Every structure is written in structure tokens, then in C-alpha cells.
mmCIF file of C-alpha atoms and ligand atoms in Angstrom:
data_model
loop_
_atom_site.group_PDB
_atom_site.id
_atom_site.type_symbol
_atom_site.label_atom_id
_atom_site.label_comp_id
_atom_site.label_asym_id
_atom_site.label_seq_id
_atom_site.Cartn_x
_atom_site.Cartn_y
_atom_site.Cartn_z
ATOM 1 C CA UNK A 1 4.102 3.601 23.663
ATOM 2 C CA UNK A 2 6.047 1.165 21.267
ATOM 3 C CA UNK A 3 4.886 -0.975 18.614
ATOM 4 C CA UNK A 4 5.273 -3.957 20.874
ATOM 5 C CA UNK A 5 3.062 -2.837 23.436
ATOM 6 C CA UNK A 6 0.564 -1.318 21.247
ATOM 7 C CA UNK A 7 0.187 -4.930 19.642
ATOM 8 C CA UNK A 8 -0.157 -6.783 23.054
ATOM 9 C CA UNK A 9 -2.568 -4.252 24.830
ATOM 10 C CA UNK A 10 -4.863 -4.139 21.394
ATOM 11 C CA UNK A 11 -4.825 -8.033 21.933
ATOM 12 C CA UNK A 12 -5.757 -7.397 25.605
ATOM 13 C CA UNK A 13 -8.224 -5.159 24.990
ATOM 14 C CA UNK A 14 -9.515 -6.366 21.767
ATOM 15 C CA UNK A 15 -8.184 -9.504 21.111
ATOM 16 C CA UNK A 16 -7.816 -8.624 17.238
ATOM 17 C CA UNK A 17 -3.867 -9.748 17.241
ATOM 18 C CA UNK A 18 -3.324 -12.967 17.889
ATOM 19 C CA UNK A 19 0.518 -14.186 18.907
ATOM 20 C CA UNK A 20 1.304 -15.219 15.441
ATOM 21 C CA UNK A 21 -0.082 -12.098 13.708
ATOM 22 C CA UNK A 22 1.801 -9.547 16.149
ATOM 23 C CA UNK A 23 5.244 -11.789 15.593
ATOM 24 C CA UNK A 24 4.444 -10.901 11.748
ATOM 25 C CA UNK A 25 3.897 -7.586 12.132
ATOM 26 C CA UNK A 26 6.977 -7.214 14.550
ATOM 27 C CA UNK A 27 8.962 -8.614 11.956
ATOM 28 C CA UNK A 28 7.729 -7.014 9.405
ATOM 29 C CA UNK A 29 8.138 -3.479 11.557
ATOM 30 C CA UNK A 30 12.148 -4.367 12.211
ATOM 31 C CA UNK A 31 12.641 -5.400 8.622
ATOM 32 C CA UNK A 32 11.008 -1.731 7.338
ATOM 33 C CA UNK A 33 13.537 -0.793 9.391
ATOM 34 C CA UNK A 34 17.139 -2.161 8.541
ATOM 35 C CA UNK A 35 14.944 -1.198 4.900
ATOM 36 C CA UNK A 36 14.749 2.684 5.859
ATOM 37 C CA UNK A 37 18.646 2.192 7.147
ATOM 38 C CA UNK A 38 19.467 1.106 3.471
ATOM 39 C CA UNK A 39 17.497 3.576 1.946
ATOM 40 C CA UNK A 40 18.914 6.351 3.786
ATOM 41 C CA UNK A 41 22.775 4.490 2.977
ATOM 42 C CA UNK A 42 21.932 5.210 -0.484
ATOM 43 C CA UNK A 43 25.185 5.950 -2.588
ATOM 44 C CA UNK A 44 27.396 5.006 -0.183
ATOM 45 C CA UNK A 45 25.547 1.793 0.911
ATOM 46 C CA UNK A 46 25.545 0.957 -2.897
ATOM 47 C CA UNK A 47 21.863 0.336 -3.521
ATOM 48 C CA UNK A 48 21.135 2.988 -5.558
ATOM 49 C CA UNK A 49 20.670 2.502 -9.809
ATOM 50 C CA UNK A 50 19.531 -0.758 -11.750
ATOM 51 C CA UNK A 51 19.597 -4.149 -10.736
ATOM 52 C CA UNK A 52 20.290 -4.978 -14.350
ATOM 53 C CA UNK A 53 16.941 -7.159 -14.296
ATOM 54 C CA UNK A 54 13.381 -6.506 -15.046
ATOM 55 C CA UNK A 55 10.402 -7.980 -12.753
ATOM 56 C CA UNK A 56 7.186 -9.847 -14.103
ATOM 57 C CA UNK A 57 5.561 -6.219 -14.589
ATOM 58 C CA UNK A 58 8.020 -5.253 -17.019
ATOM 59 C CA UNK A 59 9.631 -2.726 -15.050
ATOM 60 C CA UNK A 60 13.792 -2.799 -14.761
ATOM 61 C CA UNK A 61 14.511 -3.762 -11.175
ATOM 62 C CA UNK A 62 16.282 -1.335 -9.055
ATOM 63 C CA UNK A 63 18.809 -2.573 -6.965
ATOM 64 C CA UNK A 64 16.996 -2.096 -3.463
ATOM 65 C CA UNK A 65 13.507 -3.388 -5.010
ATOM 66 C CA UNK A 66 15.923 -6.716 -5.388
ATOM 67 C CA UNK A 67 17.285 -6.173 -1.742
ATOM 68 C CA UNK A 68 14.339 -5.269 0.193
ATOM 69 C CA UNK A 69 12.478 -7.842 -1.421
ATOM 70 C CA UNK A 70 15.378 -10.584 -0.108
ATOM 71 C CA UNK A 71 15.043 -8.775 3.156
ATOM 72 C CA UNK A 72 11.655 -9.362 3.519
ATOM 73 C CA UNK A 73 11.796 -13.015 2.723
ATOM 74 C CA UNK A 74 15.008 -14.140 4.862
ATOM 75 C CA UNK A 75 13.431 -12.197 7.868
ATOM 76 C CA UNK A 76 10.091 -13.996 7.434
ATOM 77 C CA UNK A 77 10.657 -17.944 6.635
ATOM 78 C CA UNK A 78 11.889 -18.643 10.037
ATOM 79 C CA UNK A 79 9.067 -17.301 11.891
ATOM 80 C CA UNK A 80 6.308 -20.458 11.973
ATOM 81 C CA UNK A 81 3.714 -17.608 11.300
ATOM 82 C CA UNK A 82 3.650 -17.624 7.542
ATOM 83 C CA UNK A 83 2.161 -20.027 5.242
ATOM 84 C CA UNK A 84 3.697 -18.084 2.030
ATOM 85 C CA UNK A 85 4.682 -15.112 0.267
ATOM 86 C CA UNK A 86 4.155 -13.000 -3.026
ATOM 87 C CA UNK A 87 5.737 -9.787 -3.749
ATOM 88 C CA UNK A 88 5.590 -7.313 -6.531
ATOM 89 C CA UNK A 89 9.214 -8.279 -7.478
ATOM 90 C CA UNK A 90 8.385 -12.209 -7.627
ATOM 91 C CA UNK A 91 6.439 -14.022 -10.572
ATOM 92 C CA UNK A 92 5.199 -16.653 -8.427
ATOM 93 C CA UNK A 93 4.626 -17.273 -4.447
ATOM 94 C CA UNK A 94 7.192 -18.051 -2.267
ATOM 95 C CA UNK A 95 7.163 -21.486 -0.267
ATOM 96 C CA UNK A 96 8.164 -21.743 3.352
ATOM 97 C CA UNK A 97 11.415 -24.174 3.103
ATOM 98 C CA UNK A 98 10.222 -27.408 4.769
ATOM 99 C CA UNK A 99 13.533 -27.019 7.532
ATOM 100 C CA UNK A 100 10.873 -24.415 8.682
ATOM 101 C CA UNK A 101 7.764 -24.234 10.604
ATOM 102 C CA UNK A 102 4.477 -22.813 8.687
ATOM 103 C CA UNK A 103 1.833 -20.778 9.953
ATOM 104 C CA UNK A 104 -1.349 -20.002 8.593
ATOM 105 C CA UNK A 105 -0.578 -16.096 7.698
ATOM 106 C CA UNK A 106 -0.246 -15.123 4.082
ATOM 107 C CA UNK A 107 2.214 -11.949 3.391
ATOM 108 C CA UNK A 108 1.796 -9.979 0.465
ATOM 109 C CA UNK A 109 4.472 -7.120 -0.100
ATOM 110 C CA UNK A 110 5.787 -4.146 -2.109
ATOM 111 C CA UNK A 111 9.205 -4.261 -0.946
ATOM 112 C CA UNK A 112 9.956 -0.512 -2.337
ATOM 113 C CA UNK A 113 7.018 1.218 -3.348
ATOM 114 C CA UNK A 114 7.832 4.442 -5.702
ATOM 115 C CA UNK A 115 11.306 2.847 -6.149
ATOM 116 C CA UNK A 116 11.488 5.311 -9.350
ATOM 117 C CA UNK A 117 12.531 7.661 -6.779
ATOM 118 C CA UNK A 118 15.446 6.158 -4.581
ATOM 119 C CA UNK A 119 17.772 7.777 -7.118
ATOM 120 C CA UNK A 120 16.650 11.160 -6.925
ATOM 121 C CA UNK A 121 16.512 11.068 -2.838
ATOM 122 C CA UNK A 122 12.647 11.148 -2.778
ATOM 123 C CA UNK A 123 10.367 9.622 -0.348
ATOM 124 C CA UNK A 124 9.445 5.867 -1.095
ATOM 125 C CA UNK A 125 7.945 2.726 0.879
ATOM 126 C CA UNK A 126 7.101 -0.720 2.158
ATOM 127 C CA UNK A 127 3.349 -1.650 1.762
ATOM 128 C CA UNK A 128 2.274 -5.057 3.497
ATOM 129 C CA UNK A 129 -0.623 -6.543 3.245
ATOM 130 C CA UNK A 130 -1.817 -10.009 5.404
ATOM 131 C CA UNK A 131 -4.356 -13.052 4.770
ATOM 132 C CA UNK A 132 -5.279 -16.122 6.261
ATOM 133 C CA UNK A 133 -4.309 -19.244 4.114
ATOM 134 C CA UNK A 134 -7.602 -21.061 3.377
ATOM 135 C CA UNK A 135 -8.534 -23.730 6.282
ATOM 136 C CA UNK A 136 -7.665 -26.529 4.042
ATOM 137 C CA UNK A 137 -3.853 -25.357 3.392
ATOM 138 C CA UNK A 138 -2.650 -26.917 6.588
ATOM 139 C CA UNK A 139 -2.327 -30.236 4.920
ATOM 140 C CA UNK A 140 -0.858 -29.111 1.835
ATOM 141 C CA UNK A 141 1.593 -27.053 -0.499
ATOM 142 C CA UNK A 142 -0.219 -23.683 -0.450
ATOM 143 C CA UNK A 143 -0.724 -22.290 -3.997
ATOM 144 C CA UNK A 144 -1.192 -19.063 -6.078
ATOM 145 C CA UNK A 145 -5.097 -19.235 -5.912
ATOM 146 C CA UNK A 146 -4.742 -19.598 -1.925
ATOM 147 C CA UNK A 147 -3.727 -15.439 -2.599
ATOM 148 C CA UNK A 148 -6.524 -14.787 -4.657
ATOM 149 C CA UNK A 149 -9.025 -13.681 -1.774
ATOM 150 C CA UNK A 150 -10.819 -9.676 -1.703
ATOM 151 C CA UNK A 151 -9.068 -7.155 0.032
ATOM 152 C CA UNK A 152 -11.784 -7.373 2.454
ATOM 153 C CA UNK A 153 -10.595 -10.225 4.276
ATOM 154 C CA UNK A 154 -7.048 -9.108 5.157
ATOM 155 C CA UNK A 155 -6.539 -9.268 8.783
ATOM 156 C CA UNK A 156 -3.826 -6.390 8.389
ATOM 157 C CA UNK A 157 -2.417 -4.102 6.580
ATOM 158 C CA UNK A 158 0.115 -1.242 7.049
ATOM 159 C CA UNK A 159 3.075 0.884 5.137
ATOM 160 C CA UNK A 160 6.140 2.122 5.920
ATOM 161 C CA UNK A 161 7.352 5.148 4.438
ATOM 162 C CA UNK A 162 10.981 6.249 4.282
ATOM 163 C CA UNK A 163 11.225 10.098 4.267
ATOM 164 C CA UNK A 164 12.592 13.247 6.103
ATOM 165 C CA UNK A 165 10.635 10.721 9.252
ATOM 166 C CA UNK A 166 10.679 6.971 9.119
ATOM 167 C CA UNK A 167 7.086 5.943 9.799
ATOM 168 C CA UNK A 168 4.640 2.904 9.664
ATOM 169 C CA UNK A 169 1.099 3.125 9.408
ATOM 170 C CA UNK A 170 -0.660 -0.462 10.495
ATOM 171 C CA UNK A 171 -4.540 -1.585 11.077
ATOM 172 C CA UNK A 172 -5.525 -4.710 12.155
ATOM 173 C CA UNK A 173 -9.028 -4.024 11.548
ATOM 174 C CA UNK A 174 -10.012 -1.777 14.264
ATOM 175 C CA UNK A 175 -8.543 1.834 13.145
ATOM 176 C CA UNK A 176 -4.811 3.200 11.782
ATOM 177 C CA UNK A 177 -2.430 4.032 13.999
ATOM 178 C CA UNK A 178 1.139 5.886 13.186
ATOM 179 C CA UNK A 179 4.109 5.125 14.741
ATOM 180 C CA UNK A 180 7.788 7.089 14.075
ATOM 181 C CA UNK A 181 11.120 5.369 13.865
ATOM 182 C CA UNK A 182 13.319 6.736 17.261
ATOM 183 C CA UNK A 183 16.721 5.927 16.047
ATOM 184 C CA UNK A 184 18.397 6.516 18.957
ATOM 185 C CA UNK A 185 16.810 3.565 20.223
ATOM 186 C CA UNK A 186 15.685 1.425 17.836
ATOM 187 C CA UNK A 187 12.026 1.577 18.083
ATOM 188 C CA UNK A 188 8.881 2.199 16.426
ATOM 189 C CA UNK A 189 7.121 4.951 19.046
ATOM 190 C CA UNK A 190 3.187 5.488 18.295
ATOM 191 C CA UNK A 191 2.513 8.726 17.539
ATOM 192 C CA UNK A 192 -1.323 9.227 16.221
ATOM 193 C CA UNK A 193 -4.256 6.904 17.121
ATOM 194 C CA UNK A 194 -7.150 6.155 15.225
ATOM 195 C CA UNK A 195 -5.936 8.484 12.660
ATOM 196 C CA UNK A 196 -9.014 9.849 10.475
ATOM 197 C CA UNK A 197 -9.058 11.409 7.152
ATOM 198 C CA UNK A 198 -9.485 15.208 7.029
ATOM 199 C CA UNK A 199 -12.487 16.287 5.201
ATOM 200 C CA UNK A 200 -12.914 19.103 2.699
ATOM 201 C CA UNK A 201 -9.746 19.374 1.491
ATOM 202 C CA UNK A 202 -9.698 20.730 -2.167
ATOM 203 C CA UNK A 203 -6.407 18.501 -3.154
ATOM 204 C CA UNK A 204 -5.915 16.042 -5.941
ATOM 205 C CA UNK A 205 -3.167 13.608 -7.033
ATOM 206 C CA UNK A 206 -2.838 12.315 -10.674
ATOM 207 C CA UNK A 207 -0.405 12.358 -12.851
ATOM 208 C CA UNK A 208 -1.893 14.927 -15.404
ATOM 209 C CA UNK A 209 0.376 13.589 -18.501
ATOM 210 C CA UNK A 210 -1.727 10.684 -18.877
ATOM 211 C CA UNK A 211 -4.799 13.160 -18.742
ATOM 212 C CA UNK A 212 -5.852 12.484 -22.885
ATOM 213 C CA UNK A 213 -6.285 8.559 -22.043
ATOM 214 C CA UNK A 214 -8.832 9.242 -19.198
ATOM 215 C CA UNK A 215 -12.103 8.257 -19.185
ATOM 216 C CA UNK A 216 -14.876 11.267 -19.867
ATOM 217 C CA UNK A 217 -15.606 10.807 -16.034
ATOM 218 C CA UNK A 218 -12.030 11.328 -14.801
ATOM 219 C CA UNK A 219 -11.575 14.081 -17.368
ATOM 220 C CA UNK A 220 -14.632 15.767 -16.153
ATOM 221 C CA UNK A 221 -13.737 15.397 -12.149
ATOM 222 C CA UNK A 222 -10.331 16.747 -12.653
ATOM 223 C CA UNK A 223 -11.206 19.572 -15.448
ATOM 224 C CA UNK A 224 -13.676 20.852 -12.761
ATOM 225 C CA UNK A 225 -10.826 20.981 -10.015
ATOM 226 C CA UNK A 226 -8.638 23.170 -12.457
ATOM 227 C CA UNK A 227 -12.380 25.003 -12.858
ATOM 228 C CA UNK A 228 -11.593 26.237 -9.692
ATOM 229 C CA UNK A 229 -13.464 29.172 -8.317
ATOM 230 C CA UNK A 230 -15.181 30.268 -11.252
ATOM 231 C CA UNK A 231 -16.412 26.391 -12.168
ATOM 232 C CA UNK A 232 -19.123 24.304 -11.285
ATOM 233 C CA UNK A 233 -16.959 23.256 -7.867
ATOM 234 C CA UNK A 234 -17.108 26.553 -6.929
ATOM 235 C CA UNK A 235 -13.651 26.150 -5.067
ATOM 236 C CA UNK A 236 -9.985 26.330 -6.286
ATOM 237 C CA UNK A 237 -8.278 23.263 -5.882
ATOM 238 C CA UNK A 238 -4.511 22.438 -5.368
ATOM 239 C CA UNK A 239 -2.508 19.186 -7.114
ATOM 240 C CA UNK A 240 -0.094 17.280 -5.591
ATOM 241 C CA UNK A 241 1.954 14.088 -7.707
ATOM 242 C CA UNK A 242 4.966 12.341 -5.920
ATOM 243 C CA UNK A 243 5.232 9.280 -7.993
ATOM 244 C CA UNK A 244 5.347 7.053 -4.714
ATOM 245 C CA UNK A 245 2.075 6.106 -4.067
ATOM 246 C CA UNK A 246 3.118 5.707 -0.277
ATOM 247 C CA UNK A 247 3.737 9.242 -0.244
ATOM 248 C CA UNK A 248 0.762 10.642 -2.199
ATOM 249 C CA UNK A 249 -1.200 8.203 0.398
ATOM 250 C CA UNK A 250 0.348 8.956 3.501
ATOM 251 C CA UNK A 251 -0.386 12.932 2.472
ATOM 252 C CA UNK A 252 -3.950 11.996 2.310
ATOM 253 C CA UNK A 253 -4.631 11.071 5.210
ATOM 254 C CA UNK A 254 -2.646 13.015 7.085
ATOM 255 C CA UNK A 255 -4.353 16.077 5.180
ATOM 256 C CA UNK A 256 -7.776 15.097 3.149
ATOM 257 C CA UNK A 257 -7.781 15.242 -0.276
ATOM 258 C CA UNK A 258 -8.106 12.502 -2.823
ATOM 259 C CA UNK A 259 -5.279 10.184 -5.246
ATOM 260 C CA UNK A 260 -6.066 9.023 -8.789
ATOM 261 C CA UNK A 261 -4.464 6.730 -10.497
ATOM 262 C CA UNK A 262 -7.694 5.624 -12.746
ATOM 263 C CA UNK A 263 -7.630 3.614 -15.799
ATOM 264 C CA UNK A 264 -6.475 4.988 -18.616
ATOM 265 C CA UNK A 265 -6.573 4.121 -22.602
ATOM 266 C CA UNK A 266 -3.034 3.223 -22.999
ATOM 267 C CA UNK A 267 -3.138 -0.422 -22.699
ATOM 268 C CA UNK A 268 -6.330 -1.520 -23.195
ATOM 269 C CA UNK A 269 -5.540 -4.784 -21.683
ATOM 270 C CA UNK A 270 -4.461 -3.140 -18.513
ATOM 271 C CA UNK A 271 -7.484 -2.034 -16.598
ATOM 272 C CA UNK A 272 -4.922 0.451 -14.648
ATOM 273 C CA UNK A 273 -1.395 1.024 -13.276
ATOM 274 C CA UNK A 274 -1.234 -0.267 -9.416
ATOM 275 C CA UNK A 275 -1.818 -3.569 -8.291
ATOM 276 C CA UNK A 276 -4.441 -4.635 -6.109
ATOM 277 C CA UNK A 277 -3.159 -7.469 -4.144
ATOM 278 C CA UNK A 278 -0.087 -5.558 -2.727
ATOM 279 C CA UNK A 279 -1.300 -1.992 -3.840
ATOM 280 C CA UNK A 280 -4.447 -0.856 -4.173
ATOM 281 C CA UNK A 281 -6.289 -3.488 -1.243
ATOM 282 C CA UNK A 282 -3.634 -2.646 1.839
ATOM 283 C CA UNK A 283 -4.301 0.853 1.109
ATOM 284 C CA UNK A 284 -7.862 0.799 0.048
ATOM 285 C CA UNK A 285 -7.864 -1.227 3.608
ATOM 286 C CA UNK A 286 -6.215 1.809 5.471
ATOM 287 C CA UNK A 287 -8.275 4.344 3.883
ATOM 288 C CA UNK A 288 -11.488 2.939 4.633
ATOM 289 C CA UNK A 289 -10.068 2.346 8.467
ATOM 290 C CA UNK A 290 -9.593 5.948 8.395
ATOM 291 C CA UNK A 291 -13.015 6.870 7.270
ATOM 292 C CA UNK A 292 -12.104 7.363 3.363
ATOM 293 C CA UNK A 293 -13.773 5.671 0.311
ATOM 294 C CA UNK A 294 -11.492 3.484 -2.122
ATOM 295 C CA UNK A 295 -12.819 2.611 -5.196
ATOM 296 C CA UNK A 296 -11.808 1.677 -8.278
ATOM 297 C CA UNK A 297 -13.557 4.383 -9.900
ATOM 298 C CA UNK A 298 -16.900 2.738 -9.754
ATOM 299 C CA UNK A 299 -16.879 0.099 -6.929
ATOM 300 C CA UNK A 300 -15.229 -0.469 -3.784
ATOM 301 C CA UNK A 301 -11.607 -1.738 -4.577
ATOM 302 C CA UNK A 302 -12.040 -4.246 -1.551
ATOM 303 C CA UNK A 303 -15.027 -6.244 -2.901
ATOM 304 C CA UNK A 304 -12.897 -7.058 -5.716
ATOM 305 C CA UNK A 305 -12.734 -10.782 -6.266
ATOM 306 C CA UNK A 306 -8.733 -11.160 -7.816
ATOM 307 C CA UNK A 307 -8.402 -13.461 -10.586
ATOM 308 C CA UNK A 308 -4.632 -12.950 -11.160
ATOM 309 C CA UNK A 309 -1.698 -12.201 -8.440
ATOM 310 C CA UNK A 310 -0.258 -9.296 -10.325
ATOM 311 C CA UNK A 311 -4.130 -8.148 -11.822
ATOM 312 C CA UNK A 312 -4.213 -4.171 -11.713
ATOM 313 C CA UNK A 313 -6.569 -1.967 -11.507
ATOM 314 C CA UNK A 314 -7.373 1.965 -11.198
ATOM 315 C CA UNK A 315 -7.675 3.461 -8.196
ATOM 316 C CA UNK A 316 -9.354 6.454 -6.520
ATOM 317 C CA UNK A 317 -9.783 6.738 -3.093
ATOM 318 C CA UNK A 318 -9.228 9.587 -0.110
ATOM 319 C CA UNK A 319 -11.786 11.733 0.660
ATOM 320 C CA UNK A 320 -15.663 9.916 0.493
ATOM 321 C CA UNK A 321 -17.322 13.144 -1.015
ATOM 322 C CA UNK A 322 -14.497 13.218 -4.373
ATOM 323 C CA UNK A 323 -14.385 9.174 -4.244
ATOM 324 C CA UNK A 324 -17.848 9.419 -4.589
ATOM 325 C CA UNK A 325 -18.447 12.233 -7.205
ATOM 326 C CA UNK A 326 -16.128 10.447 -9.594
ATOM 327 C CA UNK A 327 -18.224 7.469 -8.811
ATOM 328 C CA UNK A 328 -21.396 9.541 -9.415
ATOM 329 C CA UNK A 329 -19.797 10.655 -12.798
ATOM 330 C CA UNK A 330 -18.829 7.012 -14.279
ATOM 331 C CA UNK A 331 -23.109 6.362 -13.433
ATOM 332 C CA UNK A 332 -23.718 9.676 -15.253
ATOM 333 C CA UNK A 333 -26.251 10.417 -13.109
ATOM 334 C CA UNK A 334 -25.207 14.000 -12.048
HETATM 335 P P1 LIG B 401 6.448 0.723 -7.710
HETATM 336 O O1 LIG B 401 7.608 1.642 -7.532
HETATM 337 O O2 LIG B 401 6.232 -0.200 -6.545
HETATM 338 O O3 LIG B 401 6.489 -0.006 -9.028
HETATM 339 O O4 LIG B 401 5.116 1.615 -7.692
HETATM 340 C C1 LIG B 401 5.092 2.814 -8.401
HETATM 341 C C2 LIG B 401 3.672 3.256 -8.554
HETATM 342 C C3 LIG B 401 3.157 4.075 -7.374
HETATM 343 O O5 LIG B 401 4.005 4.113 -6.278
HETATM 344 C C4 LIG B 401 3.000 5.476 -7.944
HETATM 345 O O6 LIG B 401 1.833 6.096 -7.457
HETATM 346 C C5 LIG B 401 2.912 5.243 -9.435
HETATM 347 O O7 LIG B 401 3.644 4.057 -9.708
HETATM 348 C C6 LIG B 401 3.498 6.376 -10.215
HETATM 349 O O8 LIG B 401 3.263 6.084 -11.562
HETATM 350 P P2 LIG B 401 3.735 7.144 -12.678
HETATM 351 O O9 LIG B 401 5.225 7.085 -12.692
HETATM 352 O O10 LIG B 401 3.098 6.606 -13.957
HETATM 353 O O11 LIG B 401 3.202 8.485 -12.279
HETATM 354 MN MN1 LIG B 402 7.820 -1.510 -9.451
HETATM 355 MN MN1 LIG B 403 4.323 0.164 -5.721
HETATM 356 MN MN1 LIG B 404 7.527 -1.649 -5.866
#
């Protein structure tokens, strides 16, 4: 079955993708893709190295953040299903020019997620995540604070990844579901339905060199897992870090386990590393879907009420039983 008549048979059956929000994520799908056809160009397409510019996190831009980001916005103004977009790679939203129609669908994006890696040939990502512009936008310029909503009310929410496979991973509320890129001809092909985290599986992913600025909970979770047999968890435990959060993700719920990136003491004012509105809430969104926990060490990432477009925040979330005995550690009541 292809992504195109996945969407219209869920909207048959449960009428959870309505005309505009399946054109989105059909252009969104087809944009991941002439995306994975530049990543895999690499060298000889040219995008690989520095843009030469650095984005409003501070980070020096690599060339394909810079194009995928322009990809994502040319292939979406036309549309009449957007009302606006924000992007990892953009200080501020991005209007709909007025030669084009607007919709009421918000579109927030990491254009490449991981993009540390597209110079070393690793696997890195698209992650998309929709909202509904507030009833009262139809009359008016939309604005920053028309993004600021909880991750629980996206309507959608999906990734793609670009490794050894091209996939996208997509809910619209009512599961995940994992579709494969057939090059041959052109189209996404589903591949897993309802996909559900594994349980049990003694796996963790942090990125241990940060491991002095932890908090005592997070340094107690993850000395336990190096415990391993002869520790309290009673169970050796195996660590996994790709630096592309797409990738550590995907992993997780394809296999179980459970991804860290928790705050950490470095920057005081930065209450963690990933982002939530583009980050941390499509993911936390497609964890839950598949029956995980996502939390921001304490509380569930998608009750968070944003207060900034770029805020960050930490982030652990995969398997419910480790989500929840980190949780159980920040309380200190075990
Ligand atoms: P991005 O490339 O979009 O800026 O995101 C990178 C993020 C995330 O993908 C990954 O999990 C994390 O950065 C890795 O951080 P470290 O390099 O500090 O391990
Ligand atoms: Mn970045
Ligand atoms: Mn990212
Ligand atoms: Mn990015």
C-alpha cells in the first residue's frame, strides 16, 4: 500500500485526515524525498561542509540544513493548506506570501536532524511536526505565539530518516505507521502498521561525555545500567549514541530501549539540548503512539505549555518502565 492510499483509506475509515492535512503530509513525504536524493548526492551533489552561517541556536549551518530547509518552504507555500512555518534553521515564522492561498495547518520542521553527521556519511533526518492555527487566525497575520501550543495538540507528526533505507514514520493520532522509499518507482510503500515499542530491552542512549553535568537522578539511572549484572538492575545493559536523534529514535522503537538527552549543568540557562517544538513534541508524539513514555525527566514532554519557539528542554523517553524509573528517581521516592 502507498502513502497515498494509506492517507485516504485512514480518512475513510477514520476520518482523522482531512483533504488539507493529507495534501501536507503528501508534500511533506515527496519533499523528504528529493531531501534523501540530496543527501545520498552528497560530495558530488555539493551539499556537504558549512554553509558559512550560523542559525539562531548558535550552531554553524551546514550547507543541506540551509537547503532542506528552502526545500521545505518552496514546496509548501503554494499548497492553500498552511497558515505558516517555523523551522530550526529560521529565527522567526515564515508567512504564506499573500499571491498564495492559506490554510489553517501550522508546520513545524527540522529540516536535517543530526546534520553533524552528513559529512561523515551517517544516518540523519527530517522531523515534522503539525498544528492547527488558532480559530481566530483566519482573519489575520498569524504570529509566533499562534506556535506556542503543547505537543499534545498536534494533529501529526512523523520523521524521515535517510540511511542504508529511506523511511518515514507518520501518526495522525491513531498509531505509527512505517513506510520505505521504493526508488524504482518513486513511492513511499507502508511497511509496518501500528508499530509498538518493544519492551524489556536493556539499551540506553546518552552521550556519556556530558555524564559529570547530570543530575544525581540521571547519574544514578545510568550508573546502575553500567551496574549491570552484579547491580541493583540485576541485568547488563548495552549503550547505543548516534548523534542523530532520528536515528537513536527510530532504533527505539524499532527495538525497545530508552534515549536520554536530560538536562545537564553546562548552561544553566538551558534547561537541555533538543528543542521541543520541532524535537522533543513530534517525537514525544510518536513514542507515546507507539506505547512509550516521553518525559522530560519528570513530566510528560507533551503537557508542556511552550513559552519560546526555540525553548529546549531534556528529554527521556522509549521504554515506559526506564522513562518511568528515571522519573521515580528525580521524586526520590525509590
Ligand atoms: P540538529 O542536527 O538538528 O541540530 O540536532 C542534533 C541533536 C540530535 O539530533 C542529537 O540527538 C543531538 O543533537 C546530539 O547531540 P550531541 O552532539 O551533544 O551528542
Ligand atoms: Mn542544528
Ligand atoms: Mn535536530
Ligand atoms: Mn537540525
Amino acid at each position: 500500500m502507498t502513502l497515498t492510499r494509506f492517507l485516504i483509506e485512514q480518512q475513510r475509515l477514520n476520518g482523522t485526515i482531512p483533504a488539507q492535512l493529507r495534501l501536507l503530509i503528501e508534500i511533506v513525504a515527496r519533499t523528504c524525498k528529493a531531501i534523501s536524493h540530496s543527501v545520498n548526492k552528497g560530495a558530488l551533489g555539493g551539499v556537504l561542509g558549512n554553509h558559512g552561517t550560523d542559525n539562531v541556536q548558535g550552531e554553524a549551518q551546514m550547507k543541506l540544513d540551509v537547503l532542506a530547509n528552502e526545500m521545505v518552504l518552496d514546496a509548501n507555500e503554494w499548497g492553500g493548506h498552511l497558515a505558516a512555518m517555523a523551522s530550526e534553521e529560521m529565527e522567526t515564522i515564515h508567512l504564506i506570501p499573500n499571491r498564495y492561498p492559506k490554510g489553517e495547518y501550522l508546520l513545524l520542521f527540522d529540516p536535517i536532524d543530526g546534520s553533524s553527521n552528513v559529512d561523515v556519511d551517517l544516518s540523519v533526518g527530517t522531523i515534522f511536526s503539525v498544528l492547527t492555527a488558532p480559530d481566530d487566525a483566519s482573519g489575520r497575520t498569524v504570529v509566533e505565539s499562534d506556535f506556542l501550543q503543547s505537543g499534545r495538540r498536534q494533529v501529526a507528526a512523523g520523521y524521515a530518516i535517510y540511511g542504508p533505507q529511506t523511511l518515514l514514520v507518520l501518526t495522525v493520532g491513531s498509531g505509527v505507521y512505517e513506510f520505505a522509499l521504493d526508488r524504482e518507482l518513486g513511492s513511499w510503500v507502508l511497511i509496518t502498521e501500528r508499530l509498538r515499542i518493544p519492551s524489556g530491552k536493556r539499551e540506553f542512549a546518552i552521550n556519556m561525555s556530558n555524564q559529570r553535568h547530570w543530575s544525581p537522578a540521571v547519574r544514578r539511572y545510568i550508573d546502575e545500567c553500567l551496574a549491570g549484572a552484579d547491580g541493583p538492575r540485576e541485568a547488563n545493559f548495552n549503550m547505543r549514541w548516534t548523534g542523530s536523534m532520528v536515528a537513536d529514535i527510530h532504533r527505539i522503537l524499532k527495538r525497545g530501549g530508552v534515549f536520554l538527552y536530560p538536562w545537564d549543568g553546562r548552561d544553566p540557562k538551558k534547561p537541555g539540548k533538543l528543542r521541543l517544538m520541532y524535537e522533543a513534541n513530534p517525537m514525544g508524539f510518536l513514542i507515546e503512539q507507539a506505547g512509550g513514555r516521553a518525559t522530560n525527566g519528570v513530566t510528560p514532554i507533551l503537557d508542556v505549555a511552550p513559552d519560546a519557539l526555540h525553548q529546549r528542554i531534556g528529554v527521556v523517553m522509549g521504554d515506559p518502565a526506564e522513562v518511568d524509573r528515571v522519573a521515580a528517581y528525580h521524586d526520590g521516592d525509590v
